[in-house]
Amino acid sequence: MTAVSPPSHRISAFFHRKPKLRLGLLLTAPMLWLGLAYLGALAALFITAFWSTDVFTGKVVTDWSFDNFVTLFSDSVYRTITFRTVGIALLVTVIDAVIAFPMAFAMAKLASPRAQRLLVIMVMTPLWASYLVKAYAWRTLLSGNGVLNWLLNPLGISGPGYGVTATVITLSYLWLPYMILPIYAGLEKLPTSLVDASGDLGAKSFRTFRSVILPLTFPAIVAGSIFTFSLSLGDYIAVKIVGGTSQMLGNVVYDNIGAANNLPFAATVATVPVVIMLVYLAAVRRTGALDNL
C-alpha cells in the first residue's frame, strides 16, 4: 500500500521545485505596500502639484496648470530658499564626513574587538534620544545666555546665535551617527594588509590615506552622505528651533500646509527635494555606494 503524503508536504514540495514562484509570493505583500503607500503617495504629490487653491474659499481646484511651478522658479525668494537648503545639506554632509572618518577609522582599525562594540553602542546612543530633546538642547546651548556664549565671552568672542550657522551645527550633530556607521562598516572590510603593504613600500601616512584607504572606502562615505544629505534636505524642525528667521524648503512646505492652507503649492515645493534626491541617487549609483547601505 502506497503511503500518501500530507497536503502540507505536497505544497512544500511544490514550492521547493519553483523557487521563483516562492520568491514572488514572499515579495508580494511588501511590494504592494511599497506601491500603494509610498509610490502611490508620491504620485498623489506630483498630481496635486499641478492643481491650485481658490483664494476665496480655500478649496483645492483640480484644474491642471503650471502656475505653481512658474511661481516657484520665477520668485527669487523661493530660489534663495532652495539654494540655501541645498547648501546647508551639502555643508552638513561635508562636516559629518570630516568628523566621522577619523572616528570610524579608530573604531575599525585601532580599537580592540571589545572596545569596538562599546564604541558602536556609544555612537548609536544619541539615536535613542528624542529628536526634539536634542534640537532644544542645542537651542539652549546656542542661546544668548547659553553655555557656548559663557565659554567664549572670556575670549571676547560671541556664539553664532540662531540662524544658518546654528542650523548647520544642529543638523551635523543630529545626523553624525548616520555617517559614522557606514564608514565604519566600509573600513572594517578594508584589509589591514593593504595598509601595511603601503607602509612597507615607503608611502607616508597621508599618501597611504590618499591612495589606498580613501579610494577603497569612498563608496562607504557616499553611502553615509545619502543619509546626511537627504535628512538635511527635508528637515524643517531644526531650522524652526535654532534657525531664527532663516527658512528651508521643509518650512515652506509646512507653512503652506498649515497657515497658508495651500496644499497644491506645498506639493509643488515638496517635489524639489524629491527630484534633487533622485538626481543624487542616480549620480552615486555608479560609485557602488548603494551596496554599502
PDB file of C-alpha atoms in Angstrom:
ATOM      1  CA  MET A   1       0.000   0.000   0.000  1.00  0.00           C
ATOM      2  CA  THR A   2       1.474   3.332  -1.074  1.00  0.00           C
ATOM      3  CA  ALA A   3       1.763   5.960   1.642  1.00  0.00           C
ATOM      4  CA  VAL A   4       0.043   9.253   0.822  1.00  0.00           C
ATOM      5  CA  SER A   5       1.945  12.343   1.913  1.00  0.00           C
ATOM      6  CA  PRO A   6       0.002  15.026   3.794  1.00  0.00           C
ATOM      7  CA  PRO A   7      -1.210  18.071   1.780  1.00  0.00           C
ATOM      8  CA  SER A   8       1.231  20.350   3.625  1.00  0.00           C
ATOM      9  CA  HIS A   9       4.166  18.213   2.435  1.00  0.00           C
ATOM     10  CA  ARG A  10       2.913  18.283  -1.165  1.00  0.00           C
ATOM     11  CA  ILE A  11       2.536  22.068  -1.066  1.00  0.00           C
ATOM     12  CA  SER A  12       6.001  22.435   0.442  1.00  0.00           C
ATOM     13  CA  ALA A  13       7.491  20.199  -2.227  1.00  0.00           C
ATOM     14  CA  PHE A  14       5.695  22.156  -4.954  1.00  0.00           C
ATOM     15  CA  PHE A  15       7.139  25.498  -3.811  1.00  0.00           C
ATOM     16  CA  HIS A  16      10.548  23.904  -3.314  1.00  0.00           C
ATOM     17  CA  ARG A  17      10.555  22.964  -7.026  1.00  0.00           C
ATOM     18  CA  LYS A  18       9.559  26.513  -8.028  1.00  0.00           C
ATOM     19  CA  PRO A  19      11.860  28.957  -6.199  1.00  0.00           C
ATOM     20  CA  LYS A  20      10.865  31.928  -8.391  1.00  0.00           C
ATOM     21  CA  LEU A  21       7.213  31.464  -7.517  1.00  0.00           C
ATOM     22  CA  ARG A  22       8.114  31.189  -3.824  1.00  0.00           C
ATOM     23  CA  LEU A  23      10.153  34.392  -4.001  1.00  0.00           C
ATOM     24  CA  GLY A  24       7.350  36.179  -5.832  1.00  0.00           C
ATOM     25  CA  LEU A  25       4.811  35.244  -3.164  1.00  0.00           C
ATOM     26  CA  LEU A  26       7.154  36.354  -0.393  1.00  0.00           C
ATOM     27  CA  LEU A  27       7.661  39.738  -2.065  1.00  0.00           C
ATOM     28  CA  THR A  28       4.005  40.322  -2.921  1.00  0.00           C
ATOM     29  CA  ALA A  29       2.994  41.915   0.398  1.00  0.00           C
ATOM     30  CA  PRO A  30       5.976  44.302   0.763  1.00  0.00           C
ATOM     31  CA  MET A  31       5.791  45.279  -2.924  1.00  0.00           C
ATOM     32  CA  LEU A  32       2.080  46.042  -2.591  1.00  0.00           C
ATOM     33  CA  TRP A  33       2.834  48.162   0.463  1.00  0.00           C
ATOM     34  CA  LEU A  34       5.632  49.960  -1.396  1.00  0.00           C
ATOM     35  CA  GLY A  35       3.443  50.529  -4.433  1.00  0.00           C
ATOM     36  CA  LEU A  36       0.355  51.744  -2.587  1.00  0.00           C
ATOM     37  CA  ALA A  37       1.740  53.548   0.449  1.00  0.00           C
ATOM     38  CA  TYR A  38       4.972  55.008  -0.925  1.00  0.00           C
ATOM     39  CA  LEU A  39       4.811  55.248  -4.701  1.00  0.00           C
ATOM     40  CA  GLY A  40       1.084  55.995  -4.508  1.00  0.00           C
ATOM     41  CA  ALA A  41       1.757  58.870  -2.119  1.00  0.00           C
ATOM     42  CA  LEU A  42       4.474  60.233  -4.422  1.00  0.00           C
ATOM     43  CA  ALA A  43       2.120  60.012  -7.390  1.00  0.00           C
ATOM     44  CA  ALA A  44      -0.551  61.904  -5.426  1.00  0.00           C
ATOM     45  CA  LEU A  45       2.068  64.504  -4.509  1.00  0.00           C
ATOM     46  CA  PHE A  46       3.067  65.119  -8.137  1.00  0.00           C
ATOM     47  CA  ILE A  47      -0.565  65.264  -9.286  1.00  0.00           C
ATOM     48  CA  THR A  48      -1.535  67.729  -6.544  1.00  0.00           C
ATOM     49  CA  ALA A  49       1.388  69.968  -7.544  1.00  0.00           C
ATOM     50  CA  PHE A  50      -0.449  70.790 -10.784  1.00  0.00           C
ATOM     51  CA  TRP A  51      -3.638  71.892  -9.009  1.00  0.00           C
ATOM     52  CA  SER A  52      -4.392  75.207  -7.320  1.00  0.00           C
ATOM     53  CA  THR A  53      -6.268  76.688  -4.387  1.00  0.00           C
ATOM     54  CA  ASP A  54      -9.249  79.037  -4.630  1.00  0.00           C
ATOM     55  CA  VAL A  55      -8.173  82.239  -2.887  1.00  0.00           C
ATOM     56  CA  PHE A  56     -11.711  82.979  -1.645  1.00  0.00           C
ATOM     57  CA  THR A  57     -12.927  79.582  -0.439  1.00  0.00           C
ATOM     58  CA  GLY A  58      -9.568  77.916   0.261  1.00  0.00           C
ATOM     59  CA  LYS A  59     -10.720  74.780  -1.546  1.00  0.00           C
ATOM     60  CA  VAL A  60      -8.444  72.822  -3.866  1.00  0.00           C
ATOM     61  CA  VAL A  61      -9.226  73.375  -7.544  1.00  0.00           C
ATOM     62  CA  THR A  62      -8.401  70.307  -9.635  1.00  0.00           C
ATOM     63  CA  ASP A  63      -7.814  72.223 -12.864  1.00  0.00           C
ATOM     64  CA  TRP A  64      -4.377  71.395 -14.257  1.00  0.00           C
ATOM     65  CA  SER A  65      -1.831  74.198 -14.677  1.00  0.00           C
ATOM     66  CA  PHE A  66       1.859  75.033 -14.293  1.00  0.00           C
ATOM     67  CA  ASP A  67       1.192  78.178 -12.243  1.00  0.00           C
ATOM     68  CA  ASN A  68       2.703  76.742  -9.056  1.00  0.00           C
ATOM     69  CA  PHE A  69       5.914  75.772 -10.849  1.00  0.00           C
ATOM     70  CA  VAL A  70       6.103  79.177 -12.535  1.00  0.00           C
ATOM     71  CA  THR A  71       5.809  80.862  -9.132  1.00  0.00           C
ATOM     72  CA  LEU A  72       8.366  78.516  -7.597  1.00  0.00           C
ATOM     73  CA  PHE A  73      11.028  79.097 -10.262  1.00  0.00           C
ATOM     74  CA  SER A  74      10.358  82.762 -11.008  1.00  0.00           C
ATOM     75  CA  ASP A  75      10.178  84.070  -7.450  1.00  0.00           C
ATOM     76  CA  SER A  76      13.647  84.954  -6.143  1.00  0.00           C
ATOM     77  CA  VAL A  77      12.602  84.158  -2.558  1.00  0.00           C
ATOM     78  CA  TYR A  78      11.997  80.506  -3.360  1.00  0.00           C
ATOM     79  CA  ARG A  79      15.193  80.265  -5.400  1.00  0.00           C
ATOM     80  CA  THR A  80      17.131  81.641  -2.447  1.00  0.00           C
ATOM     81  CA  ILE A  81      15.491  79.159  -0.081  1.00  0.00           C
ATOM     82  CA  THR A  82      16.256  76.291  -2.474  1.00  0.00           C
ATOM     83  CA  PHE A  83      19.939  77.233  -2.770  1.00  0.00           C
ATOM     84  CA  ARG A  84      20.156  77.731   0.996  1.00  0.00           C
ATOM     85  CA  THR A  85      18.622  74.320   1.646  1.00  0.00           C
ATOM     86  CA  VAL A  86      20.949  72.518  -0.776  1.00  0.00           C
ATOM     87  CA  GLY A  87      23.943  74.448   0.579  1.00  0.00           C
ATOM     88  CA  ILE A  88      23.114  73.537   4.187  1.00  0.00           C
ATOM     89  CA  ALA A  89      22.612  69.872   3.237  1.00  0.00           C
ATOM     90  CA  LEU A  90      25.964  69.774   1.429  1.00  0.00           C
ATOM     91  CA  LEU A  91      27.787  71.562   4.253  1.00  0.00           C
ATOM     92  CA  VAL A  92      26.308  69.219   6.877  1.00  0.00           C
ATOM     93  CA  THR A  93      27.400  66.246   4.758  1.00  0.00           C
ATOM     94  CA  VAL A  94      30.980  67.527   4.427  1.00  0.00           C
ATOM     95  CA  ILE A  95      31.266  68.363   8.141  1.00  0.00           C
ATOM     96  CA  ASP A  96      29.928  64.961   9.157  1.00  0.00           C
ATOM     97  CA  ALA A  97      32.300  63.186   6.749  1.00  0.00           C
ATOM     98  CA  VAL A  98      35.328  65.076   8.113  1.00  0.00           C
ATOM     99  CA  ILE A  99      34.360  64.283  11.709  1.00  0.00           C
ATOM    100  CA  ALA A 100      33.155  60.729  11.078  1.00  0.00           C
ATOM    101  CA  PHE A 101      36.128  59.369   9.139  1.00  0.00           C
ATOM    102  CA  PRO A 102      38.787  59.532  11.891  1.00  0.00           C
ATOM    103  CA  MET A 103      36.257  58.289  14.435  1.00  0.00           C
ATOM    104  CA  ALA A 104      35.260  55.353  12.217  1.00  0.00           C
ATOM    105  CA  PHE A 105      38.914  54.576  11.437  1.00  0.00           C
ATOM    106  CA  ALA A 106      39.797  54.469  15.135  1.00  0.00           C
ATOM    107  CA  MET A 107      36.820  52.187  15.763  1.00  0.00           C
ATOM    108  CA  ALA A 108      37.584  49.806  12.890  1.00  0.00           C
ATOM    109  CA  LYS A 109      41.394  49.657  12.881  1.00  0.00           C
ATOM    110  CA  LEU A 110      42.753  50.843  16.215  1.00  0.00           C
ATOM    111  CA  ALA A 111      40.268  49.687  18.862  1.00  0.00           C
ATOM    112  CA  SER A 112      40.165  46.187  20.289  1.00  0.00           C
ATOM    113  CA  PRO A 113      37.120  43.999  19.493  1.00  0.00           C
ATOM    114  CA  ARG A 114      35.602  44.724  22.920  1.00  0.00           C
ATOM    115  CA  ALA A 115      36.229  48.451  22.546  1.00  0.00           C
ATOM    116  CA  GLN A 116      34.696  48.348  19.065  1.00  0.00           C
ATOM    117  CA  ARG A 117      31.424  47.073  20.480  1.00  0.00           C
ATOM    118  CA  LEU A 118      31.410  49.757  23.164  1.00  0.00           C
ATOM    119  CA  LEU A 119      32.189  52.494  20.651  1.00  0.00           C
ATOM    120  CA  VAL A 120      29.417  51.359  18.306  1.00  0.00           C
ATOM    121  CA  ILE A 121      26.977  51.498  21.233  1.00  0.00           C
ATOM    122  CA  MET A 122      28.222  54.979  22.120  1.00  0.00           C
ATOM    123  CA  VAL A 123      27.723  56.157  18.539  1.00  0.00           C
ATOM    124  CA  MET A 124      24.203  54.737  18.436  1.00  0.00           C
ATOM    125  CA  THR A 125      23.182  56.016  21.881  1.00  0.00           C
ATOM    126  CA  PRO A 126      22.183  59.523  20.652  1.00  0.00           C
ATOM    127  CA  LEU A 127      19.758  57.870  18.218  1.00  0.00           C
ATOM    128  CA  TRP A 128      17.761  56.588  21.182  1.00  0.00           C
ATOM    129  CA  ALA A 129      17.067  60.137  22.413  1.00  0.00           C
ATOM    130  CA  SER A 130      14.192  62.191  21.061  1.00  0.00           C
ATOM    131  CA  TYR A 131      14.901  64.420  18.068  1.00  0.00           C
ATOM    132  CA  LEU A 132      13.179  67.351  19.806  1.00  0.00           C
ATOM    133  CA  VAL A 133      15.161  66.886  23.015  1.00  0.00           C
ATOM    134  CA  LYS A 134      18.449  67.060  21.102  1.00  0.00           C
ATOM    135  CA  ALA A 135      17.345  70.038  18.983  1.00  0.00           C
ATOM    136  CA  TYR A 136      16.136  72.011  22.004  1.00  0.00           C
ATOM    137  CA  ALA A 137      19.348  71.124  23.841  1.00  0.00           C
ATOM    138  CA  TRP A 138      21.266  72.877  21.064  1.00  0.00           C
ATOM    139  CA  ARG A 139      18.849  75.808  21.259  1.00  0.00           C
ATOM    140  CA  THR A 140      19.758  76.150  24.928  1.00  0.00           C
ATOM    141  CA  LEU A 141      23.492  75.859  24.196  1.00  0.00           C
ATOM    142  CA  LEU A 142      23.357  78.452  21.402  1.00  0.00           C
ATOM    143  CA  SER A 143      21.135  80.995  23.157  1.00  0.00           C
ATOM    144  CA  GLY A 144      22.451  84.398  24.206  1.00  0.00           C
ATOM    145  CA  ASN A 145      22.938  83.294  27.803  1.00  0.00           C
ATOM    146  CA  GLY A 146      23.790  79.694  26.925  1.00  0.00           C
ATOM    147  CA  VAL A 147      26.839  77.605  27.712  1.00  0.00           C
ATOM    148  CA  LEU A 148      28.593  78.390  24.420  1.00  0.00           C
ATOM    149  CA  ASN A 149      28.492  82.152  24.974  1.00  0.00           C
ATOM    150  CA  TRP A 150      29.551  81.645  28.583  1.00  0.00           C
ATOM    151  CA  LEU A 151      32.653  79.763  27.388  1.00  0.00           C
ATOM    152  CA  LEU A 152      33.508  82.225  24.600  1.00  0.00           C
ATOM    153  CA  ASN A 153      32.878  85.533  26.395  1.00  0.00           C
ATOM    154  CA  PRO A 154      36.225  85.480  28.301  1.00  0.00           C
ATOM    155  CA  LEU A 155      37.929  85.291  24.887  1.00  0.00           C
ATOM    156  CA  GLY A 156      35.971  88.265  23.603  1.00  0.00           C
ATOM    157  CA  ILE A 157      34.028  86.062  21.173  1.00  0.00           C
ATOM    158  CA  SER A 158      30.291  85.548  20.970  1.00  0.00           C
ATOM    159  CA  GLY A 159      28.448  82.450  19.817  1.00  0.00           C
ATOM    160  CA  PRO A 160      26.712  82.177  16.447  1.00  0.00           C
ATOM    161  CA  GLY A 161      23.245  82.680  17.933  1.00  0.00           C
ATOM    162  CA  TYR A 162      20.256  81.457  15.965  1.00  0.00           C
ATOM    163  CA  GLY A 163      20.464  81.288  12.180  1.00  0.00           C
ATOM    164  CA  VAL A 164      22.021  79.284   9.364  1.00  0.00           C
ATOM    165  CA  THR A 165      25.192  78.513  11.346  1.00  0.00           C
ATOM    166  CA  ALA A 166      23.165  77.179  14.262  1.00  0.00           C
ATOM    167  CA  THR A 167      21.102  75.082  11.858  1.00  0.00           C
ATOM    168  CA  VAL A 168      24.252  73.560  10.335  1.00  0.00           C
ATOM    169  CA  ILE A 169      25.694  72.783  13.775  1.00  0.00           C
ATOM    170  CA  THR A 170      22.474  71.169  14.986  1.00  0.00           C
ATOM    171  CA  LEU A 171      21.907  69.089  11.859  1.00  0.00           C
ATOM    172  CA  SER A 172      25.562  67.996  11.804  1.00  0.00           C
ATOM    173  CA  TYR A 173      25.171  66.683  15.346  1.00  0.00           C
ATOM    174  CA  LEU A 174      21.820  65.024  14.665  1.00  0.00           C
ATOM    175  CA  TRP A 175      22.941  63.089  11.560  1.00  0.00           C
ATOM    176  CA  LEU A 176      26.563  62.322  12.524  1.00  0.00           C
ATOM    177  CA  PRO A 177      25.840  58.674  13.543  1.00  0.00           C
ATOM    178  CA  TYR A 178      24.363  58.035  10.093  1.00  0.00           C
ATOM    179  CA  MET A 179      27.742  58.946   8.594  1.00  0.00           C
ATOM    180  CA  ILE A 180      29.914  57.131  11.127  1.00  0.00           C
ATOM    181  CA  LEU A 181      28.260  53.723  10.857  1.00  0.00           C
ATOM    182  CA  PRO A 182      28.518  53.258   7.034  1.00  0.00           C
ATOM    183  CA  ILE A 183      32.145  54.437   7.046  1.00  0.00           C
ATOM    184  CA  TYR A 184      32.898  52.101   9.958  1.00  0.00           C
ATOM    185  CA  ALA A 185      31.349  49.207   8.026  1.00  0.00           C
ATOM    186  CA  GLY A 186      33.422  50.101   4.953  1.00  0.00           C
ATOM    187  CA  LEU A 187      36.665  50.366   6.913  1.00  0.00           C
ATOM    188  CA  GLU A 188      36.022  47.013   8.580  1.00  0.00           C
ATOM    189  CA  LYS A 189      36.060  45.416   5.119  1.00  0.00           C
ATOM    190  CA  LEU A 190      39.367  47.115   4.258  1.00  0.00           C
ATOM    191  CA  PRO A 191      42.190  44.552   4.537  1.00  0.00           C
ATOM    192  CA  THR A 192      44.816  45.722   7.001  1.00  0.00           C
ATOM    193  CA  SER A 193      47.444  44.032   4.797  1.00  0.00           C
ATOM    194  CA  LEU A 194      46.918  46.726   2.138  1.00  0.00           C
ATOM    195  CA  VAL A 195      47.714  49.473   4.624  1.00  0.00           C
ATOM    196  CA  ASP A 196      50.769  47.553   5.850  1.00  0.00           C
ATOM    197  CA  ALA A 197      51.932  46.935   2.285  1.00  0.00           C
ATOM    198  CA  SER A 198      51.677  50.640   1.505  1.00  0.00           C
ATOM    199  CA  GLY A 199      53.854  51.438   4.514  1.00  0.00           C
ATOM    200  CA  ASP A 200      56.357  48.734   3.579  1.00  0.00           C
ATOM    201  CA  LEU A 201      56.697  50.302   0.134  1.00  0.00           C
ATOM    202  CA  GLY A 202      57.685  53.581   1.714  1.00  0.00           C
ATOM    203  CA  ALA A 203      54.429  55.515   1.494  1.00  0.00           C
ATOM    204  CA  LYS A 204      53.858  58.186   4.124  1.00  0.00           C
ATOM    205  CA  SER A 205      50.667  58.184   6.190  1.00  0.00           C
ATOM    206  CA  PHE A 206      48.941  60.805   4.030  1.00  0.00           C
ATOM    207  CA  ARG A 207      49.943  59.022   0.818  1.00  0.00           C
ATOM    208  CA  THR A 208      48.532  55.756   2.190  1.00  0.00           C
ATOM    209  CA  PHE A 209      45.323  57.534   3.115  1.00  0.00           C
ATOM    210  CA  ARG A 210      45.012  59.246  -0.269  1.00  0.00           C
ATOM    211  CA  SER A 211      45.996  56.301  -2.475  1.00  0.00           C
ATOM    212  CA  VAL A 212      44.749  53.259  -0.549  1.00  0.00           C
ATOM    213  CA  ILE A 213      42.274  53.988   2.231  1.00  0.00           C
ATOM    214  CA  LEU A 214      40.209  56.794   0.706  1.00  0.00           C
ATOM    215  CA  PRO A 215      39.557  55.184  -2.724  1.00  0.00           C
ATOM    216  CA  LEU A 216      38.512  51.877  -1.161  1.00  0.00           C
ATOM    217  CA  THR A 217      36.222  53.479   1.427  1.00  0.00           C
ATOM    218  CA  PHE A 218      34.822  56.193  -0.820  1.00  0.00           C
ATOM    219  CA  PRO A 219      31.615  54.195  -1.556  1.00  0.00           C
ATOM    220  CA  ALA A 220      31.008  53.955   2.204  1.00  0.00           C
ATOM    221  CA  ILE A 221      31.443  57.718   2.561  1.00  0.00           C
ATOM    222  CA  VAL A 222      28.967  58.291  -0.266  1.00  0.00           C
ATOM    223  CA  ALA A 223      26.569  55.834   1.383  1.00  0.00           C
ATOM    224  CA  GLY A 224      26.693  57.892   4.577  1.00  0.00           C
ATOM    225  CA  SER A 225      26.211  61.086   2.585  1.00  0.00           C
ATOM    226  CA  ILE A 226      22.912  59.750   1.245  1.00  0.00           C
ATOM    227  CA  PHE A 227      21.557  59.777   4.795  1.00  0.00           C
ATOM    228  CA  THR A 228      23.015  63.110   5.904  1.00  0.00           C
ATOM    229  CA  PHE A 229      22.175  64.902   2.659  1.00  0.00           C
ATOM    230  CA  SER A 230      18.607  63.609   2.331  1.00  0.00           C
ATOM    231  CA  LEU A 231      17.755  64.088   6.013  1.00  0.00           C
ATOM    232  CA  SER A 232      19.111  67.653   5.983  1.00  0.00           C
ATOM    233  CA  LEU A 233      17.386  68.414   2.695  1.00  0.00           C
ATOM    234  CA  GLY A 234      13.965  67.549   4.067  1.00  0.00           C
ATOM    235  CA  ASP A 235      14.358  68.836   7.611  1.00  0.00           C
ATOM    236  CA  TYR A 236      12.063  71.595   8.837  1.00  0.00           C
ATOM    237  CA  ILE A 237      12.063  71.169  12.624  1.00  0.00           C
ATOM    238  CA  ALA A 238      15.667  72.090  13.455  1.00  0.00           C
ATOM    239  CA  VAL A 239      15.523  75.298  11.457  1.00  0.00           C
ATOM    240  CA  LYS A 240      12.297  76.209  13.275  1.00  0.00           C
ATOM    241  CA  ILE A 241      14.035  75.692  16.623  1.00  0.00           C
ATOM    242  CA  VAL A 242      17.503  77.202  16.012  1.00  0.00           C
ATOM    243  CA  GLY A 243      17.229  78.771  12.555  1.00  0.00           C
ATOM    244  CA  GLY A 244      15.959  82.175  13.618  1.00  0.00           C
ATOM    245  CA  THR A 245      14.398  83.908  10.608  1.00  0.00           C
ATOM    246  CA  SER A 246      16.071  81.643   8.029  1.00  0.00           C
ATOM    247  CA  GLN A 247      13.945  79.163   6.105  1.00  0.00           C
ATOM    248  CA  MET A 248      14.457  75.893   4.291  1.00  0.00           C
ATOM    249  CA  LEU A 249      12.271  74.046   1.805  1.00  0.00           C
ATOM    250  CA  GLY A 250      10.718  71.961   4.569  1.00  0.00           C
ATOM    251  CA  ASN A 251       9.494  75.131   6.297  1.00  0.00           C
ATOM    252  CA  VAL A 252       7.855  76.362   3.108  1.00  0.00           C
ATOM    253  CA  VAL A 253       6.041  73.034   2.735  1.00  0.00           C
ATOM    254  CA  TYR A 254       4.964  73.061   6.387  1.00  0.00           C
ATOM    255  CA  ASP A 255       3.756  76.675   6.310  1.00  0.00           C
ATOM    256  CA  ASN A 256       1.762  76.180   3.114  1.00  0.00           C
ATOM    257  CA  ILE A 257       0.060  73.092   4.523  1.00  0.00           C
ATOM    258  CA  GLY A 258      -0.730  74.809   7.821  1.00  0.00           C
ATOM    259  CA  ALA A 259      -1.032  78.583   7.984  1.00  0.00           C
ATOM    260  CA  ALA A 260      -1.402  79.300   4.253  1.00  0.00           C
ATOM    261  CA  ASN A 261      -3.702  76.318   3.607  1.00  0.00           C
ATOM    262  CA  ASN A 262      -2.247  75.947   0.108  1.00  0.00           C
ATOM    263  CA  LEU A 263      -1.756  72.212  -0.299  1.00  0.00           C
ATOM    264  CA  PRO A 264      -1.043  72.297  -4.088  1.00  0.00           C
ATOM    265  CA  PHE A 265       1.806  74.791  -3.704  1.00  0.00           C
ATOM    266  CA  ALA A 266       3.175  72.800  -0.749  1.00  0.00           C
ATOM    267  CA  ALA A 267       3.190  69.729  -3.031  1.00  0.00           C
ATOM    268  CA  THR A 268       4.992  71.731  -5.696  1.00  0.00           C
ATOM    269  CA  VAL A 269       7.732  72.782  -3.270  1.00  0.00           C
ATOM    270  CA  ALA A 270       7.981  69.206  -1.955  1.00  0.00           C
ATOM    271  CA  THR A 271       8.828  67.947  -5.449  1.00  0.00           C
ATOM    272  CA  VAL A 272      12.096  69.912  -5.380  1.00  0.00           C
ATOM    273  CA  PRO A 273      13.903  67.797  -2.720  1.00  0.00           C
ATOM    274  CA  VAL A 274      12.419  64.635  -4.263  1.00  0.00           C
ATOM    275  CA  VAL A 275      13.871  65.496  -7.673  1.00  0.00           C
ATOM    276  CA  ILE A 276      17.201  66.554  -6.145  1.00  0.00           C
ATOM    277  CA  MET A 277      17.471  63.224  -4.305  1.00  0.00           C
ATOM    278  CA  LEU A 278      16.590  61.240  -7.432  1.00  0.00           C
ATOM    279  CA  VAL A 279      19.375  63.012  -9.318  1.00  0.00           C
ATOM    280  CA  TYR A 280      21.758  62.479  -6.401  1.00  0.00           C
ATOM    281  CA  LEU A 281      20.962  58.772  -6.151  1.00  0.00           C
ATOM    282  CA  ALA A 282      21.392  58.362  -9.901  1.00  0.00           C
ATOM    283  CA  ALA A 283      24.812  60.015  -9.629  1.00  0.00           C
ATOM    284  CA  VAL A 284      26.053  57.921  -6.691  1.00  0.00           C
ATOM    285  CA  ARG A 285      24.696  54.651  -8.056  1.00  0.00           C
ATOM    286  CA  ARG A 286      27.807  54.275 -10.197  1.00  0.00           C
ATOM    287  CA  THR A 287      30.108  54.506  -7.163  1.00  0.00           C
ATOM    288  CA  GLY A 288      28.773  51.311  -5.597  1.00  0.00           C
ATOM    289  CA  ALA A 289      27.637  53.278  -2.552  1.00  0.00           C
ATOM    290  CA  LEU A 290      24.200  51.684  -2.559  1.00  0.00           C
ATOM    291  CA  ASP A 291      25.859  48.314  -1.834  1.00  0.00           C
ATOM    292  CA  ASN A 292      27.047  49.740   1.494  1.00  0.00           C
ATOM    293  CA  LEU A 293      23.561  50.627   2.739  1.00  0.00           C
TER     294      LEU A 293
END
